[in-house]
Short mmCIF file of C-alpha atoms in Angstrom, two decimals:
data_model
loop_
_atom_site.label_atom_id
_atom_site.label_comp_id
_atom_site.label_asym_id
_atom_site.label_seq_id
_atom_site.Cartn_x
_atom_site.Cartn_y
_atom_site.Cartn_z
CA MET A 1 82.81 106.02 11.26
CA LYS A 2 80.67 107.34 14.08
CA PHE A 3 77.30 105.66 14.60
CA PHE A 4 74.37 106.86 16.70
CA VAL A 5 71.96 104.01 17.48
CA THR A 6 68.51 104.02 19.08
CA GLY A 7 66.97 100.77 20.28
CA ALA A 8 70.49 99.44 20.85
CA THR A 9 69.51 97.29 23.84
CA GLY A 10 66.90 95.38 21.84
CA PHE A 11 67.20 92.04 20.07
CA ILE A 12 68.39 93.60 16.80
CA GLY A 13 70.31 96.45 18.39
CA GLN A 14 72.60 94.33 20.56
CA ALA A 15 73.71 92.26 17.58
CA LEU A 16 74.19 95.35 15.41
CA VAL A 17 76.31 97.08 18.04
CA LEU A 18 78.68 94.11 18.25
CA ARG A 19 78.97 93.99 14.47
CA LEU A 20 79.81 97.69 14.25
CA LEU A 21 82.45 97.36 16.98
CA ARG A 22 84.05 94.53 15.03
CA ASP A 23 84.76 96.95 12.19
CA GLY A 24 86.25 99.49 14.57
CA HIS A 25 83.41 102.02 14.42
CA GLU A 26 82.59 104.35 17.28
CA VAL A 27 79.10 103.65 18.63
CA LYS A 28 76.93 105.87 20.81
CA ALA A 29 73.56 104.54 21.95
CA LEU A 30 70.46 106.46 22.96
CA VAL A 31 69.06 104.66 26.00
CA ARG A 32 66.45 105.13 28.73
CA SER A 33 68.65 103.97 31.63
CA ALA A 34 72.42 104.26 31.39
CA ASP A 35 73.04 101.73 34.17
CA ARG A 36 70.74 99.13 32.64
CA ALA A 37 72.16 99.74 29.14
CA ARG A 38 75.73 99.33 30.33
CA SER A 39 74.85 95.81 31.53
CA LEU A 40 73.40 94.99 28.11
CA LEU A 41 75.78 96.75 25.71
CA GLY A 42 79.16 96.29 27.33
CA ALA A 43 82.06 98.59 28.02
CA ASP A 44 82.84 99.82 24.50
CA VAL A 45 79.65 101.77 23.72
CA ALA A 46 79.11 105.41 24.66
CA LEU A 47 75.68 106.20 26.10
CA CYS A 48 73.30 109.12 26.23
CA THR A 49 69.65 109.52 27.24
CA ARG A 50 66.76 111.13 25.39
CA HIS A 51 66.71 114.10 27.76
CA ASP A 52 70.47 114.46 27.88
CA ASP A 53 71.70 117.84 26.64
CA SER A 54 74.33 116.00 24.60
CA MET A 55 71.81 114.22 22.34
CA GLY A 56 71.86 117.00 19.74
CA GLU A 57 75.64 117.17 19.88
CA SER A 58 75.86 113.39 19.47
CA LEU A 59 73.64 113.49 16.39
CA SER A 60 75.66 116.35 14.95
CA ASP A 61 78.87 114.40 15.46
CA SER A 62 77.53 111.20 13.85
CA ASP A 63 78.10 109.93 10.33
CA VAL A 64 75.35 107.30 10.46
CA ILE A 65 72.17 107.31 12.54
CA ILE A 66 70.41 103.97 12.96
CA ASN A 67 66.92 104.25 14.41
CA LEU A 68 65.61 100.97 15.84
CA ALA A 69 63.60 102.18 18.83
CA GLY A 70 59.97 101.19 19.32
CA LYS A 71 57.69 99.81 22.03
CA PRO A 72 57.12 96.05 21.55
CA LEU A 73 53.87 95.22 19.77
CA PHE A 74 53.15 92.39 22.21
CA GLY A 75 52.78 92.64 25.96
CA ASP A 76 49.67 94.78 26.29
CA ARG A 77 46.32 94.64 24.55
CA TRP A 78 45.92 97.38 21.99
CA ASP A 79 43.68 99.85 23.79
CA ASN A 80 43.89 103.55 22.93
CA ARG A 81 46.70 104.16 25.44
CA THR A 82 48.83 101.30 24.11
CA ARG A 83 48.30 102.32 20.50
CA SER A 84 49.40 105.84 21.41
CA GLU A 85 52.55 104.54 23.14
CA ILE A 86 53.40 102.30 20.18
CA ARG A 87 53.05 105.24 17.85
CA SER A 88 54.90 107.76 20.03
CA SER A 89 57.87 105.43 20.57
CA ARG A 90 58.35 105.25 16.82
CA VAL A 91 56.98 108.32 15.07
CA ASP A 92 57.53 110.97 17.76
CA LEU A 93 61.08 109.81 18.54
CA THR A 94 61.96 109.75 14.84
CA GLN A 95 60.61 113.28 14.42
CA GLU A 96 62.67 114.42 17.40
CA ILE A 97 65.83 112.89 15.94
CA VAL A 98 65.26 114.51 12.56
CA ASP A 99 64.60 117.88 14.18
CA LEU A 100 67.95 117.68 16.02
CA ILE A 101 70.01 116.83 12.91
CA PRO A 102 71.78 120.07 11.93
CA GLU A 103 71.80 121.49 8.42
CA ASP A 104 75.54 121.97 8.24
CA GLY A 105 76.40 120.40 4.89
CA LYS A 106 77.90 117.27 6.44
CA GLU A 107 77.14 114.00 4.66
CA ARG A 108 75.00 111.84 6.92
CA VAL A 109 72.96 108.67 6.62
CA LEU A 110 69.75 107.85 8.47
CA LEU A 111 68.74 104.18 8.47
CA SER A 112 65.35 103.99 10.11
CA ALA A 113 63.51 100.80 10.97
CA SER A 114 60.08 100.18 9.53
CA ALA A 115 58.19 96.92 9.06
CA VAL A 116 56.61 94.82 6.35
CA GLY A 117 53.34 95.58 8.14
CA VAL A 118 53.28 98.72 5.99
CA TYR A 119 51.77 96.58 3.22
CA GLY A 120 48.80 95.42 5.30
CA ASN A 121 47.23 92.01 4.83
CA ARG A 122 47.82 91.16 1.15
CA GLY A 123 47.47 87.38 0.98
CA ASP A 124 49.95 85.76 -1.39
CA GLU A 125 50.55 88.90 -3.49
CA LYS A 126 54.29 89.27 -4.07
CA LEU A 127 55.35 92.59 -2.55
CA SER A 128 58.43 94.48 -3.70
CA GLU A 129 59.30 97.92 -2.39
CA GLU A 130 57.16 99.43 -5.15
CA ALA A 131 53.95 97.96 -3.73
CA PRO A 132 51.61 100.59 -2.23
CA ALA A 133 50.98 100.80 1.49
CA GLY A 134 48.02 98.95 2.91
CA SER A 135 45.37 99.95 5.42
CA GLY A 136 44.85 99.39 9.12
CA PHE A 137 46.67 100.42 12.29
CA LEU A 138 50.05 98.80 11.52
CA ALA A 139 50.14 99.94 7.89
CA GLU A 140 49.30 103.53 8.86
CA LEU A 141 51.80 103.43 11.72
CA CYS A 142 54.61 102.30 9.42
CA SER A 143 53.69 104.88 6.78
CA ASP A 144 53.83 107.70 9.32
CA TRP A 145 57.05 106.29 10.81
CA GLU A 146 58.71 106.32 7.38
CA ALA A 147 57.39 109.81 6.58
CA ALA A 148 58.98 111.12 9.77
CA ALA A 149 62.34 109.64 8.73
CA PHE A 150 62.17 110.85 5.12
CA ALA A 151 61.77 114.42 6.40
CA ALA A 152 65.54 114.30 7.02
CA GLU A 153 66.11 114.34 3.26
CA LYS A 154 65.34 118.08 3.32
CA LYS A 155 68.50 118.46 5.41
CA GLY A 156 70.65 116.64 2.85
CA VAL A 157 70.59 113.30 4.70
CA ARG A 158 70.51 110.03 2.74
CA VAL A 159 67.56 108.13 4.17
CA ALA A 160 66.68 104.46 3.86
CA CYS A 161 63.79 102.83 5.72
CA LEU A 162 64.36 99.11 6.22
CA ARG A 163 61.03 97.31 6.25
CA ILE A 164 61.92 94.52 8.63
CA GLY A 165 60.22 91.14 8.56
CA VAL A 166 60.11 88.40 11.21
CA VAL A 167 63.62 88.33 12.71
CA LEU A 168 64.94 84.88 13.61
CA ASP A 169 67.82 83.91 15.85
CA ARG A 170 68.46 82.14 19.13
CA GLY A 171 67.92 83.92 22.43
CA GLY A 172 65.00 86.21 21.58
CA GLY A 173 62.85 87.67 18.83
CA ALA A 174 59.98 85.79 17.25
CA LEU A 175 61.31 82.38 18.30
CA ALA A 176 61.63 83.20 22.01
CA GLN A 177 58.11 82.04 22.90
CA MET A 178 57.76 79.64 19.99
CA LEU A 179 60.61 77.22 20.60
CA LEU A 180 59.37 75.60 23.80
CA PRO A 181 56.11 74.15 22.41
CA PHE A 182 57.93 73.05 19.26
CA ARG A 183 60.71 71.36 21.26
CA VAL A 184 58.13 69.21 23.07
CA GLY A 185 56.22 68.40 19.87
CA ALA A 186 53.28 70.70 20.60
CA GLY A 187 53.94 73.25 17.85
CA GLY A 188 52.11 73.80 14.62
CA PRO A 189 50.60 76.36 12.26
CA ILE A 190 48.89 79.49 13.56
CA GLY A 191 45.45 80.46 12.25
CA SER A 192 44.87 79.29 8.69
CA GLY A 193 48.58 78.62 8.16
CA LYS A 194 48.26 80.28 4.75
CA GLN A 195 49.54 83.70 5.82
CA PHE A 196 53.06 84.39 4.55
CA VAL A 197 55.97 84.83 6.95
CA PRO A 198 58.52 87.31 5.54
CA TRP A 199 61.39 86.12 7.74
CA ILE A 200 65.06 87.09 7.97
CA HIS A 201 67.96 85.72 10.03
CA ARG A 202 69.25 88.32 12.48
CA ARG A 203 72.82 88.05 11.14
CA ASP A 204 71.60 88.85 7.62
CA LEU A 205 69.60 91.80 8.93
CA VAL A 206 72.66 93.16 10.73
CA GLU A 207 74.78 92.78 7.59
CA LEU A 208 72.08 94.56 5.58
CA PHE A 209 72.25 97.54 7.95
CA VAL A 210 76.06 97.56 7.67
CA GLU A 211 75.84 97.46 3.87
CA ALA A 212 73.17 100.18 3.72
CA ALA A 213 75.31 102.45 5.89
CA THR A 214 78.06 102.69 3.30
CA ASN A 215 76.36 101.91 -0.04
CA PRO A 216 74.78 105.08 -1.49
CA GLU A 217 72.36 103.00 -3.58
CA TYR A 218 70.31 102.31 -0.47
CA ILE A 219 67.74 105.10 -0.60
CA GLY A 220 64.03 104.98 0.19
CA ALA A 221 62.16 101.88 1.26
CA VAL A 222 64.13 98.61 1.45
CA ASN A 223 62.53 95.26 2.26
CA ALA A 224 64.67 93.65 4.97
CA THR A 225 63.50 90.08 4.43
CA ALA A 226 64.99 86.85 3.10
CA PRO A 227 64.43 86.02 -0.58
CA GLN A 228 62.12 83.08 0.16
CA PRO A 229 59.12 83.96 2.36
CA VAL A 230 56.90 80.99 3.19
CA PRO A 231 53.34 80.33 4.40
CA PHE A 232 53.08 79.78 8.15
CA ALA A 233 52.23 76.10 7.71
CA LYS A 234 55.55 75.57 5.91
CA PHE A 235 57.31 77.76 8.51
CA ALA A 236 56.03 75.50 11.30
CA LYS A 237 56.92 72.32 9.43
CA SER A 238 60.46 73.54 8.76
CA LEU A 239 61.01 74.44 12.42
CA GLY A 240 59.71 71.03 13.48
CA THR A 241 62.05 69.33 11.03
CA SER A 242 65.10 71.18 12.39
CA LEU A 243 64.12 70.20 15.92
CA ARG A 244 63.23 66.65 14.84
CA ARG A 245 59.74 67.09 16.26
CA PRO A 246 56.25 66.91 14.75
CA ALA A 247 54.64 70.29 14.10
CA VAL A 248 50.99 69.53 13.41
CA ILE A 249 49.07 70.94 16.38
CA PRO A 250 47.33 74.10 15.11
CA VAL A 251 46.63 77.24 17.14
CA PRO A 252 43.17 78.55 16.15
CA GLY A 253 42.99 82.22 15.26
CA PHE A 254 40.10 82.88 17.66
CA MET A 255 42.27 81.79 20.62
CA LEU A 256 44.93 84.33 19.69
CA LYS A 257 42.29 87.04 19.39
CA ILE A 258 41.02 86.20 22.86
CA ILE A 259 44.54 86.36 24.30
CA PHE A 260 45.99 89.31 22.38
CA GLY A 261 42.98 91.19 21.05
CA ASP A 262 43.73 93.31 17.98
CA ALA A 263 47.45 92.58 18.38
CA ALA A 264 46.76 89.06 17.10
CA GLN A 265 46.68 90.48 13.57
CA VAL A 266 50.50 90.54 13.67
CA LEU A 267 50.41 86.72 13.76
CA LEU A 268 47.30 86.06 11.69
CA GLU A 269 48.06 88.38 8.79
CA GLY A 270 51.10 88.08 6.54
CA GLN A 271 53.03 89.69 3.71
CA ASN A 272 54.74 87.92 0.83
CA ALA A 273 57.48 90.55 0.85
CA VAL A 274 60.68 90.04 -1.14
CA PRO A 275 64.01 91.98 -0.97
CA THR A 276 64.01 93.24 -4.56
CA LYS A 277 66.30 96.22 -3.92
CA ALA A 278 68.84 94.37 -1.78
CA LEU A 279 69.20 91.68 -4.43
CA GLN A 280 69.51 94.28 -7.17
CA PHE A 281 72.28 96.00 -5.20
CA GLY A 282 74.19 92.71 -4.93
CA PHE A 283 73.58 91.91 -1.27
CA THR A 284 74.42 88.29 -0.46
CA PHE A 285 72.17 86.57 2.05
CA GLY A 286 73.82 84.06 4.33
CA PHE A 287 70.47 82.34 4.82
CA GLU A 288 68.21 82.25 1.77
CA ALA A 289 66.30 79.09 2.72
CA LEU A 290 64.35 78.85 5.96
CA SER A 291 65.72 75.38 6.70
CA GLU A 292 69.28 76.79 6.69
CA ALA A 293 68.30 79.49 9.17
CA PHE A 294 66.54 77.07 11.53
CA ASP A 295 69.42 74.59 11.42
CA ASP A 296 71.87 77.35 12.35
CA ILE A 297 69.65 78.61 15.17
CA THR A 298 68.74 75.28 16.73
CA GLN A 299 72.01 73.36 16.41
CA ASN A 300 74.47 73.05 19.29
CA GLN A 301 77.46 75.37 18.73
CA GLY A 302 80.20 72.97 19.83
CA VAL A 303 79.16 72.68 23.49
CA SER A 304 79.71 69.30 25.19
CA ILE A 305 78.49 68.22 28.63
CA THR A 306 79.62 64.96 30.21
CA PRO A 307 79.83 63.43 33.70
CA PHE A 308 82.95 64.66 35.48
CA ASN A 309 85.31 61.81 36.36
CA ASP A 310 88.74 63.46 36.14
CA ASP A 311 91.04 64.77 38.84
CA LEU A 312 89.97 68.08 40.32
CA PRO A 313 91.87 71.21 39.26
CA GLU A 314 93.75 73.01 42.00
CA SER A 315 90.92 74.91 43.67
CA SER A 316 89.87 75.34 47.30
CA TYR A 317 86.35 75.99 46.02
CA LEU A 318 86.06 72.60 44.31
CA GLN A 319 87.48 70.84 47.35
CA LYS A 320 84.41 72.01 49.24
CA ARG A 321 81.86 71.76 46.41
CA ALA A 322 82.44 68.66 44.33
CA PRO A 323 81.24 68.87 40.70
CA ARG A 324 79.27 66.16 38.92
CA TYR A 325 79.35 67.46 35.34
CA ALA A 326 81.81 69.12 32.96
CA LEU A 327 80.90 71.52 30.18
CA LYS A 328 83.50 72.27 27.55
CA THR A 329 83.58 74.47 24.48
CA ARG A 330 86.45 75.70 22.30
CA THR A 331 86.24 78.77 20.06
CA VAL A 332 88.60 80.10 17.40
CA ILE A 333 88.63 83.91 17.42
CA PRO A 334 90.43 85.74 14.58
CA ALA A 335 91.68 88.56 16.80
CA PRO A 336 94.78 89.25 18.92
CA LEU A 337 94.84 87.57 22.32
CA LYS A 338 95.16 90.87 24.22
CA ASP A 339 91.98 92.23 22.59
CA VAL A 340 90.02 89.05 23.25
CA PHE A 341 91.19 88.71 26.86
CA SER A 342 90.38 92.36 27.53
CA PHE A 343 86.85 91.95 26.16
CA PHE A 344 86.00 88.83 28.14
CA SER A 345 87.57 90.01 31.39
CA GLN A 346 85.29 93.06 31.62
CA ALA A 347 82.17 92.35 33.63
CA GLU A 348 80.18 94.88 31.59
CA ASN A 349 80.48 92.63 28.54
CA LEU A 350 78.69 89.69 30.16
CA GLY A 351 75.23 91.03 29.32
CA ILE A 352 75.71 91.41 25.59
CA LEU A 353 76.80 87.75 25.42
CA THR A 354 73.73 86.54 27.36
CA PRO A 355 70.37 85.75 25.70
CA PRO A 356 68.04 88.78 26.01
CA SER A 357 65.27 86.51 27.29
CA MET A 358 67.35 86.03 30.47
CA GLN A 359 67.13 89.78 31.29
CA PHE A 360 70.70 89.91 32.60
CA ASN A 361 71.52 92.89 34.84
CA ILE A 362 74.69 93.59 36.85
CA THR A 363 73.94 94.90 40.35
CA ARG A 364 77.47 95.02 41.79
CA LYS A 365 80.94 95.01 40.28
CA SER A 366 84.45 96.33 40.76
CA ASP A 367 86.22 98.78 38.48
CA GLU A 368 89.27 96.53 38.47
CA MET A 369 89.20 92.83 37.59
CA LYS A 370 91.48 90.73 39.78
CA ALA A 371 91.44 87.69 42.04
CA GLY A 372 88.99 88.11 44.92
CA VAL A 373 86.65 90.52 43.12
CA ILE A 374 82.91 90.00 43.68
CA ILE A 375 80.36 90.47 40.87
CA GLU A 376 76.62 90.29 41.52
CA TYR A 377 73.86 90.15 38.96
CA ARG A 378 70.32 88.97 38.45
CA LEU A 379 68.75 87.11 35.56
CA LYS A 380 65.68 85.10 34.67
CA LEU A 381 65.32 81.45 33.72
CA GLY A 382 61.80 81.17 32.35
CA ILE A 383 59.62 82.90 34.93
CA ILE A 384 62.13 82.43 37.78
CA LEU A 385 64.18 85.46 38.87
CA LEU A 386 67.64 84.41 40.06
CA PHE A 387 70.34 86.25 41.98
CA TRP A 388 73.96 85.26 41.36
CA ARG A 389 77.12 86.21 43.22
CA THR A 390 80.43 85.42 41.51
CA ARG A 391 83.92 85.53 42.99
CA ILE A 392 86.96 85.73 40.73
CA GLU A 393 89.10 82.90 42.06
CA ARG A 394 92.05 83.37 39.72
CA PHE A 395 93.03 86.10 37.28
CA ASP A 396 96.16 85.68 35.14
CA VAL A 397 96.35 88.44 32.52
CA ASP A 398 96.35 87.20 28.90
CA ASP A 399 96.25 83.60 30.08
CA ARG A 400 93.14 82.63 32.04
CA PHE A 401 90.67 83.60 34.71
CA VAL A 402 88.33 81.53 36.87
CA ASP A 403 84.99 82.57 38.36
CA THR A 404 83.05 80.63 40.97
CA GLN A 405 79.44 80.90 42.12
CA GLU A 406 79.16 81.92 45.77
CA LYS A 407 75.38 82.37 45.67
CA GLY A 408 72.99 81.16 43.00
CA PRO A 409 71.06 78.18 41.63
CA TYR A 410 73.98 75.70 41.41
CA LEU A 411 75.42 73.57 44.19
CA SER A 412 78.78 74.04 42.53
CA TRP A 413 79.91 76.27 39.63
CA TRP A 414 83.57 76.66 38.65
CA HIS A 415 84.22 78.31 35.26
CA GLU A 416 87.68 78.57 33.73
CA HIS A 417 88.28 80.79 30.69
CA ARG A 418 91.61 79.93 29.08
CA PHE A 419 93.22 81.85 26.19
CA GLU A 420 95.99 80.78 23.82
CA GLU A 421 97.48 82.58 20.82
CA GLN A 422 97.90 80.58 17.62
CA ASP A 423 98.89 82.01 14.22
CA GLY A 424 97.52 85.44 15.03
CA HIS A 425 94.23 83.97 16.28
CA THR A 426 93.04 83.37 19.82
CA ILE A 427 91.85 79.96 20.98
CA MET A 428 89.44 80.35 23.88
CA THR A 429 88.58 77.23 25.87
CA ASP A 430 85.82 77.24 28.47
CA THR A 431 85.59 74.56 31.13
CA VAL A 432 82.67 74.62 33.55
CA LEU A 433 82.54 72.11 36.40
CA TYR A 434 79.16 72.12 38.12
CA SER A 435 76.55 70.33 40.21
CA VAL A 436 72.82 71.02 40.44
CA PRO A 437 70.09 70.35 43.00
CA MET A 438 68.13 67.13 42.34
CA GLY A 439 71.19 65.68 40.58
CA GLY A 440 70.98 63.83 37.30
CA LEU A 441 67.23 64.24 36.79
CA ALA A 442 67.36 68.06 36.85
CA ASN A 443 70.49 68.08 34.70
CA THR A 444 68.97 65.82 32.05
CA LEU A 445 65.52 67.42 31.94
CA VAL A 446 66.40 71.10 32.26
CA VAL A 447 69.93 72.26 32.99
CA GLU A 448 71.93 70.60 30.21
CA ASP A 449 69.79 72.04 27.41
CA GLN A 450 69.76 75.48 29.04
CA LEU A 451 73.53 75.58 29.35
CA LYS A 452 74.05 74.44 25.77
CA GLU A 453 71.67 77.18 24.60
CA VAL A 454 73.37 79.88 26.68
CA PHE A 455 76.88 78.98 25.51
CA SER A 456 75.71 78.55 21.90
CA TYR A 457 74.16 82.02 22.07
CA ARG A 458 77.45 83.39 23.36
CA THR A 459 79.23 81.83 20.39
CA SER A 460 76.76 83.43 17.97
CA MET A 461 77.40 86.86 19.52
CA MET A 462 81.17 86.29 19.45
CA ARG A 463 80.78 85.64 15.73
CA LEU A 464 79.33 89.13 15.35
CA ARG A 465 81.97 90.79 17.52
CA PHE A 466 85.07 88.87 16.36
CA ASN A 467 83.87 86.66 13.47
CA ALA A 468 84.54 83.75 15.83
CA LYS A 469 83.67 80.11 15.11
CA PRO A 470 83.30 77.04 17.31
CA SER A 471 86.14 74.57 16.97
#
């Protein structure tokens, strides 16, 4: 099938794109910057821009249109200009898409994002899709957003609006800013702690979109939330339990209002929304309980880091830059070796395997991957912008390749990717030999956890693309 996706470079969109590629679908993404999007979406996605003459043709050619685009609700205080931008990025773009869909008799599906904010602040009232819309800026925004999408029904398009809750996964989304205080034991409930959190694991949300694309029962509003929403106090306690940290330090509502203004209502108000339709249609959630989701998100995905005491591999680079630590991870990928090697040996695919919070962007690459090639990119670690220059030291097709850091934050960085075929599967083994400034203190306090998180995120994205699992 042919998919047209807006918002593809976002936290949900990147995961959805990988999942669609796994099933062999053709994916075209509507993006603002083609160069930036290529760094984030990889080599296998076609791109077009909003003002590209081919946008109408792309929509006409598509079987399924998935509309995820929208300006983030956080980042700016909600003055009149920001409210207008939030609205335009959702409602106006959706109207434009619907206007460009031709009335040619072709069967099409439009899956448009909405949000549980459509219900307004309803306390502990259980909210199925039949519940009426609420009041306030977010509720009215979502109502207008959905109305713009449902206009496509007049053109014979099957339309479903997925009312998305709080999306959880490693590397971004709602947990991106939340994990740090919880990891150091400074987390806790927000506001009263009584407001419900209608959460959903990102993998379940992606599977729900995939299911809705092909199941004709998905029409109208669909709550895209897990079956067991919880009050924020329980949400905080569950996250603390998964991290083995206390979670009792509250964040008063008035502080959030001072910091975020009216946008604080997103955190202080909640919806006890339940996925009535999805359950009726037989959708199976991989994560029904919040504790299961947090355990999956916070656990190490088979990444080990130990002091390096072995003989050095044959490498002129390592002879000059001695490593102190060794990272190893082994992944079983149920796909042919040639396909896996091809995917990982394309520089464009680095970004989609990197946590969005790191803002990965390739600034220089070669069209051909081979020994001696230089790749340059920039990324962020926290608030620090880093520039990285990689040289491909060795490149043996369908066997292994090695990249080394020529410029960047490490004193030494040597990364071997090795591939082996076994019973129709591919075993990929990563070995990273590295050293850091300030030695063991920096590695223990900062670097080790960061590397485990980055490689665990990569494994989670490989699961979407290839159904891969750590070994």
